[in-house]
């Protein structure tokens, strides 16, 4: 018989204790971690690498970063990405007004232009945006770069220096290196393929809809006031609907919204009528609602 302790990938008690501690710490901050998630968080910290979390909308990508910052008692600095996001909004911007005022104040004094220029391109005239803020912070931070798939390739390239070296180069000032490297979480809804260069710098974590037991656990954690038998029914029906051919499957967000709605309606049990009248909480397209209603009426049991 082989001794598991000598296997290269065998369970290591210290290691599994740390993983359990991460799961516990995240749960205290309202987030249920699988072993896979906890392992990625552990390794990201050890290897000082950003984590790229990919998966459909509403499966807990953003919340992961929030709970992590809670667990680490670190400030959460969030950069919400959108189409057209540029350097000035994400990294830094020169404070033109302040620079102008300074130039005006210097007029009449016997200073050469070079000296003034040196003054106005000083850190005092810099407006920090989220990425620079995270790099220059004295305190531990979690930097959430949310929905990175919404920006263009040019912007992605801009991130590479930060992600691999935790530094930002400002032509007028030089390179600013992080005193305290932030714990970086990037999320993507996968609306486009990210570049190899970006992926290479990150640890990859794919989040999908959870299995039944985990989703039930999440409902119990987030909507503890809901009786367990209803929580079970809700999770079962959501899974059933996810298996249908519809445009937008309900995610965990919708499961939780639905669970809260059912609680406020004060029903004892989830019957077809209740499901039908509350489908709008779960589904976002009229076509999907019609499709599910039809299935319910043609005998699908809830
Ligand atoms: N593992 C989890 N533990 C606790 N809550 C979760 C978990 N996964 C998802 N949620 C809940 O699902 C909802 C959607 O999560 P969110 O992070 O906004 O999704 P995403 O960023 O992937 O679109 C949030 O209310 C969050 O609390
Ligand atoms: Mg999100």
Short mmCIF file of C-alpha atoms and ligand atoms in Angstrom, two decimals:
data_model
loop_
_atom_site.label_atom_id
_atom_site.label_comp_id
_atom_site.label_asym_id
_atom_site.label_seq_id
_atom_site.Cartn_x
_atom_site.Cartn_y
_atom_site.Cartn_z
CA UNK A 1 0.00 0.00 0.00
CA UNK A 2 1.28 3.41 -0.87
CA UNK A 3 1.65 6.02 1.81
CA UNK A 4 -0.23 9.15 0.72
CA UNK A 5 2.32 11.35 2.50
CA UNK A 6 4.98 10.48 -0.06
CA UNK A 7 2.83 11.20 -3.09
CA UNK A 8 3.86 14.45 -4.71
CA UNK A 9 0.27 15.67 -4.87
CA UNK A 10 -0.98 13.95 -1.75
CA UNK A 11 -2.93 15.82 0.89
CA UNK A 12 -0.74 17.97 3.03
CA UNK A 13 -2.37 18.76 6.34
CA UNK A 14 -0.93 22.30 6.59
CA UNK A 15 -2.05 23.06 3.10
CA UNK A 16 -5.59 21.77 3.60
CA UNK A 17 -5.81 23.70 6.85
CA UNK A 18 -4.94 26.91 5.02
CA UNK A 19 -7.53 26.16 2.34
CA UNK A 20 -10.15 25.55 5.05
CA UNK A 21 -9.21 28.83 6.71
CA UNK A 22 -9.65 30.69 3.44
CA UNK A 23 -13.07 29.07 2.93
CA UNK A 24 -14.06 29.98 6.47
CA UNK A 25 -12.80 33.56 6.12
CA UNK A 26 -14.64 34.05 2.85
CA UNK A 27 -17.83 32.58 4.31
CA UNK A 28 -17.64 35.07 7.18
CA UNK A 29 -17.65 37.70 4.47
CA UNK A 30 -20.71 36.26 2.75
CA UNK A 31 -19.02 34.15 0.08
CA UNK A 32 -19.00 30.40 -0.32
CA UNK A 33 -15.80 29.16 -1.88
CA UNK A 34 -15.23 25.82 -3.51
CA UNK A 35 -11.85 24.15 -2.92
CA UNK A 36 -10.83 25.30 -6.39
CA UNK A 37 -11.55 28.96 -5.65
CA UNK A 38 -9.79 28.80 -2.28
CA UNK A 39 -6.76 27.15 -3.90
CA UNK A 40 -6.51 29.83 -6.56
CA UNK A 41 -6.70 32.58 -3.92
CA UNK A 42 -4.02 30.87 -1.90
CA UNK A 43 -1.69 30.44 -4.87
CA UNK A 44 -2.30 33.96 -6.18
CA UNK A 45 -1.10 35.32 -2.89
CA UNK A 46 1.93 33.05 -2.72
CA UNK A 47 2.94 33.62 -6.34
CA UNK A 48 1.92 37.29 -6.26
CA UNK A 49 -0.10 36.90 -9.42
CA UNK A 50 -3.36 38.49 -10.48
CA UNK A 51 -6.40 36.23 -10.79
CA UNK A 52 -8.47 36.35 -13.96
CA UNK A 53 -12.01 35.20 -13.16
CA UNK A 54 -14.07 34.31 -16.18
CA UNK A 55 -17.66 33.11 -16.44
CA UNK A 56 -21.23 34.08 -17.25
CA UNK A 57 -22.88 37.11 -15.62
CA UNK A 58 -24.15 36.70 -12.09
CA UNK A 59 -22.05 33.76 -10.89
CA UNK A 60 -20.13 35.64 -8.21
CA UNK A 61 -17.06 37.11 -9.93
CA UNK A 62 -17.34 40.65 -8.59
CA UNK A 63 -18.51 39.44 -5.20
CA UNK A 64 -15.41 37.28 -4.92
CA UNK A 65 -13.19 40.37 -4.92
CA UNK A 66 -15.44 42.15 -2.43
CA UNK A 67 -15.43 39.23 0.00
CA UNK A 68 -11.67 38.85 -0.42
CA UNK A 69 -11.09 42.47 0.54
CA UNK A 70 -13.33 41.94 3.56
CA UNK A 71 -11.42 38.84 4.61
CA UNK A 72 -8.06 40.53 4.16
CA UNK A 73 -9.29 43.74 5.78
CA UNK A 74 -7.88 45.43 2.71
CA UNK A 75 -9.30 48.42 0.91
CA UNK A 76 -11.20 47.49 -2.26
CA UNK A 77 -10.21 49.67 -5.20
CA UNK A 78 -12.46 49.06 -8.16
CA UNK A 79 -11.97 49.92 -11.77
CA UNK A 80 -15.23 49.32 -13.61
CA UNK A 81 -14.35 48.82 -17.27
CA UNK A 82 -16.46 50.08 -20.14
CA UNK A 83 -16.04 50.67 -23.84
CA UNK A 84 -13.88 53.72 -24.38
CA UNK A 85 -12.26 53.66 -20.93
CA UNK A 86 -8.94 55.46 -21.26
CA UNK A 87 -5.71 56.06 -19.43
CA UNK A 88 -6.91 59.33 -17.89
CA UNK A 89 -9.83 57.60 -16.16
CA UNK A 90 -8.00 54.43 -15.20
CA UNK A 91 -4.43 55.46 -14.39
CA UNK A 92 -3.82 59.14 -13.82
CA UNK A 93 -4.39 62.57 -15.19
CA UNK A 94 -2.44 65.80 -14.81
CA UNK A 95 -4.37 68.41 -12.87
CA UNK A 96 -4.37 71.08 -15.59
CA UNK A 97 -6.23 73.66 -13.52
CA UNK A 98 -3.76 73.41 -10.69
CA UNK A 99 -0.86 73.53 -13.14
CA UNK A 100 -2.26 76.69 -14.76
CA UNK A 101 -2.78 78.38 -11.42
CA UNK A 102 0.77 77.54 -10.48
CA UNK A 103 2.11 78.98 -13.73
CA UNK A 104 0.08 82.15 -13.16
CA UNK A 105 1.39 82.46 -9.63
CA UNK A 106 4.93 82.13 -10.88
CA UNK A 107 4.52 84.85 -13.51
CA UNK A 108 6.47 87.97 -12.72
CA UNK A 109 8.85 86.02 -10.56
CA UNK A 110 12.25 85.58 -11.94
CA UNK A 111 11.99 81.84 -12.71
CA UNK A 112 12.99 80.15 -15.91
CA UNK A 113 10.49 77.98 -17.72
CA UNK A 114 12.44 74.80 -17.16
CA UNK A 115 12.14 75.24 -13.43
CA UNK A 116 8.39 75.85 -13.64
CA UNK A 117 7.97 72.81 -15.86
CA UNK A 118 9.84 70.71 -13.36
CA UNK A 119 7.48 71.92 -10.63
CA UNK A 120 4.21 71.35 -12.42
CA UNK A 121 5.05 67.78 -13.39
CA UNK A 122 5.46 66.80 -9.81
CA UNK A 123 3.30 64.19 -7.98
CA UNK A 124 1.43 67.07 -6.31
CA UNK A 125 -0.15 67.87 -9.66
CA UNK A 126 -1.19 64.33 -10.40
CA UNK A 127 -4.77 63.11 -10.08
CA UNK A 128 -4.68 59.44 -9.20
CA UNK A 129 -7.23 57.15 -10.78
CA UNK A 130 -7.93 53.61 -9.48
CA UNK A 131 -4.86 51.86 -10.92
CA UNK A 132 -2.38 54.44 -9.67
CA UNK A 133 -4.21 54.60 -6.36
CA UNK A 134 -3.79 50.87 -5.89
CA UNK A 135 -0.11 51.02 -6.79
CA UNK A 136 0.70 53.92 -4.48
CA UNK A 137 -1.42 52.90 -1.51
CA UNK A 138 0.37 52.46 1.81
CA UNK A 139 -2.26 50.03 2.98
CA UNK A 140 -3.06 46.54 1.72
CA UNK A 141 -5.50 46.72 -1.18
CA UNK A 142 -7.54 44.45 -3.39
CA UNK A 143 -7.66 45.88 -6.90
CA UNK A 144 -10.73 44.77 -8.81
CA UNK A 145 -10.54 45.35 -12.56
CA UNK A 146 -14.12 44.49 -13.36
CA UNK A 147 -15.38 43.33 -16.77
CA UNK A 148 -12.06 43.69 -18.56
CA UNK A 149 -13.58 42.20 -21.72
CA UNK A 150 -15.37 45.54 -22.27
CA UNK A 151 -12.18 47.49 -23.02
CA UNK A 152 -10.20 47.45 -26.24
CA UNK A 153 -6.87 45.76 -26.92
CA UNK A 154 -4.97 49.00 -26.53
CA UNK A 155 -6.18 49.39 -22.98
CA UNK A 156 -5.41 45.76 -22.22
CA UNK A 157 -1.82 46.41 -23.29
CA UNK A 158 -1.68 49.30 -20.87
CA UNK A 159 -2.38 46.92 -18.01
CA UNK A 160 0.47 44.55 -18.70
CA UNK A 161 3.11 46.53 -16.82
CA UNK A 162 0.91 46.76 -13.76
CA UNK A 163 -0.05 43.11 -13.83
CA UNK A 164 3.44 41.70 -14.17
CA UNK A 165 5.60 44.22 -12.31
CA UNK A 166 3.10 46.11 -10.15
CA UNK A 167 4.43 49.37 -11.49
CA UNK A 168 3.34 52.30 -13.65
CA UNK A 169 5.60 54.37 -15.89
CA UNK A 170 4.76 58.06 -16.13
CA UNK A 171 6.87 59.75 -18.82
CA UNK A 172 7.31 63.01 -16.84
CA UNK A 173 7.98 61.30 -13.52
CA UNK A 174 9.54 57.94 -14.12
CA UNK A 175 8.46 54.56 -12.85
CA UNK A 176 6.30 54.24 -9.76
CA UNK A 177 6.61 50.85 -8.15
CA UNK A 178 4.08 49.49 -5.68
CA UNK A 179 5.09 49.69 -2.05
CA UNK A 180 2.43 47.18 -1.24
CA UNK A 181 1.57 45.05 -4.30
CA UNK A 182 -2.22 44.90 -4.50
CA UNK A 183 -4.09 41.59 -4.70
CA UNK A 184 -5.47 41.93 -8.23
CA UNK A 185 -8.70 40.34 -9.42
CA UNK A 186 -9.76 40.78 -13.04
CA UNK A 187 -13.17 39.63 -14.16
CA UNK A 188 -14.47 38.87 -17.62
CA UNK A 189 -17.92 37.91 -18.86
CA UNK A 190 -16.17 36.40 -21.84
CA UNK A 191 -17.80 38.60 -24.47
CA UNK A 192 -14.49 38.53 -26.29
CA UNK A 193 -11.27 36.56 -26.11
CA UNK A 194 -8.60 38.29 -24.03
CA UNK A 195 -5.03 38.50 -25.30
CA UNK A 196 -2.48 35.80 -24.59
CA UNK A 197 -0.20 38.42 -23.06
CA UNK A 198 -2.78 39.30 -20.44
CA UNK A 199 -3.75 35.71 -19.72
CA UNK A 200 -0.14 34.67 -19.31
CA UNK A 201 0.27 37.10 -16.44
CA UNK A 202 -2.71 35.78 -14.49
CA UNK A 203 -3.91 32.70 -12.71
CA UNK A 204 -7.09 31.59 -14.40
CA UNK A 205 -10.31 30.77 -12.59
CA UNK A 206 -13.47 29.76 -14.37
CA UNK A 207 -16.71 30.24 -12.46
CA UNK A 208 -19.84 28.56 -13.69
CA UNK A 209 -23.31 28.01 -12.31
CA UNK A 210 -22.84 26.03 -9.09
CA UNK A 211 -24.06 22.52 -8.51
CA UNK A 212 -27.30 22.00 -6.63
CA UNK A 213 -25.81 21.61 -3.15
CA UNK A 214 -23.63 24.70 -3.43
CA UNK A 215 -26.43 26.84 -4.81
CA UNK A 216 -28.67 25.69 -1.95
CA UNK A 217 -25.92 26.62 0.49
CA UNK A 218 -25.63 30.06 -1.13
CA UNK A 219 -29.40 30.60 -0.88
CA UNK A 220 -29.34 29.57 2.78
CA UNK A 221 -26.43 31.90 3.48
CA UNK A 222 -27.89 34.91 1.68
CA UNK A 223 -31.59 34.43 2.41
CA UNK A 224 -31.53 32.72 5.82
CA UNK A 225 -35.12 33.78 6.57
CA UNK A 226 -36.47 31.49 3.82
CA UNK A 227 -37.66 28.04 5.03
CA UNK A 228 -35.36 25.27 3.84
CA UNK A 229 -38.00 23.31 1.92
CA UNK A 230 -38.73 26.41 -0.18
CA UNK A 231 -35.03 27.03 -0.76
CA UNK A 232 -34.70 23.47 -2.05
CA UNK A 233 -37.68 23.86 -4.38
CA UNK A 234 -36.35 27.16 -5.70
CA UNK A 235 -32.94 25.74 -6.50
CA UNK A 236 -34.52 22.72 -8.18
CA UNK A 237 -36.76 24.86 -10.39
CA UNK A 238 -33.89 27.19 -11.33
CA UNK A 239 -31.83 24.20 -12.42
CA UNK A 240 -34.72 22.89 -14.45
CA UNK A 241 -35.08 26.25 -16.19
CA UNK A 242 -31.33 26.39 -16.84
CA UNK A 243 -31.59 23.11 -18.70
CA UNK A 244 -34.11 24.64 -21.13
CA UNK A 245 -33.19 26.22 -24.40
CA UNK A 246 -33.63 29.89 -23.48
CA UNK A 247 -31.82 33.11 -24.30
CA UNK A 248 -30.63 34.04 -20.79
CA UNK A 249 -30.37 31.37 -18.12
CA UNK A 250 -31.00 32.60 -14.60
CA UNK A 251 -27.78 33.11 -12.66
CA UNK A 252 -27.14 33.03 -8.92
CA UNK A 253 -28.19 36.70 -8.71
CA UNK A 254 -31.59 35.79 -10.09
CA UNK A 255 -31.91 32.73 -7.85
CA UNK A 256 -31.31 35.00 -4.83
CA UNK A 257 -33.75 37.66 -6.07
CA UNK A 258 -36.34 34.98 -6.62
CA UNK A 259 -35.74 33.45 -3.20
CA UNK A 260 -36.29 36.87 -1.59
CA UNK A 261 -39.42 37.47 -3.67
CA UNK A 262 -40.86 34.09 -2.66
CA UNK A 263 -40.11 34.88 0.97
CA UNK A 264 -41.94 38.22 0.79
CA UNK A 265 -44.92 36.62 -0.89
CA UNK A 266 -45.21 34.39 2.17
CA UNK A 267 -46.12 31.23 0.26
CA UNK A 268 -45.94 27.82 1.96
CA UNK A 269 -44.97 25.89 -1.09
CA UNK A 270 -43.91 26.64 -4.62
CA UNK A 271 -46.79 25.73 -6.92
CA UNK A 272 -47.12 26.29 -10.65
CA UNK A 273 -49.21 29.41 -10.18
CA UNK A 274 -46.60 31.06 -7.94
CA UNK A 275 -43.79 30.18 -10.32
CA UNK A 276 -45.71 31.62 -13.27
CA UNK A 277 -46.54 34.90 -11.56
CA UNK A 278 -42.98 35.47 -10.36
CA UNK A 279 -41.06 34.40 -13.47
CA UNK A 280 -40.27 38.04 -14.22
CA UNK A 281 -37.86 38.02 -11.27
CA UNK A 282 -36.01 35.07 -12.72
CA UNK A 283 -36.07 35.74 -16.45
CA UNK A 284 -35.21 38.85 -18.42
CA UNK A 285 -36.74 38.16 -21.83
CA UNK A 286 -40.40 37.93 -22.76
CA UNK A 287 -39.59 35.05 -25.10
CA UNK A 288 -37.95 33.11 -22.28
CA UNK A 289 -40.94 33.71 -20.02
CA UNK A 290 -43.32 32.43 -22.67
CA UNK A 291 -41.16 29.40 -23.30
CA UNK A 292 -40.97 28.46 -19.61
CA UNK A 293 -44.67 29.17 -18.98
CA UNK A 294 -45.54 26.90 -21.89
CA UNK A 295 -43.39 24.10 -20.48
CA UNK A 296 -45.01 24.50 -17.08
CA UNK A 297 -48.48 24.33 -18.59
CA UNK A 298 -47.65 21.33 -20.68
CA UNK A 299 -46.98 19.36 -17.54
CA UNK A 300 -43.49 20.21 -16.37
CA UNK A 301 -43.56 19.60 -12.64
CA UNK A 302 -42.07 22.12 -10.29
N1 LIG B 1 -20.14 31.60 -4.01
C1 LIG B 1 -21.00 32.55 -3.64
N2 LIG B 1 -21.25 32.79 -2.33
C2 LIG B 1 -22.11 33.74 -1.98
N3 LIG B 1 -22.80 34.53 -2.82
C3 LIG B 1 -22.60 34.33 -4.12
C4 LIG B 1 -21.68 33.36 -4.59
N4 LIG B 1 -21.67 33.39 -5.94
C5 LIG B 1 -22.54 34.34 -6.28
N5 LIG B 1 -23.09 34.93 -5.21
C6 LIG B 1 -24.10 36.00 -5.21
O1 LIG B 1 -24.59 36.14 -6.53
C7 LIG B 1 -24.81 37.50 -6.85
C8 LIG B 1 -24.12 37.86 -8.15
O2 LIG B 1 -22.74 37.89 -7.98
P1 LIG B 1 -21.80 38.89 -8.78
O3 LIG B 1 -20.47 38.80 -8.14
O4 LIG B 1 -22.42 40.23 -8.90
O5 LIG B 1 -21.78 38.20 -10.21
P2 LIG B 1 -20.85 38.51 -11.46
O6 LIG B 1 -19.85 39.55 -11.07
O7 LIG B 1 -20.25 37.18 -11.81
O8 LIG B 1 -21.78 38.99 -12.54
C9 LIG B 1 -24.32 38.33 -5.67
O9 LIG B 1 -25.43 38.74 -4.92
C10 LIG B 1 -23.50 37.35 -4.87
O10 LIG B 1 -23.59 37.63 -3.52
MG1 LIG B 2 -19.79 41.50 -11.90
#
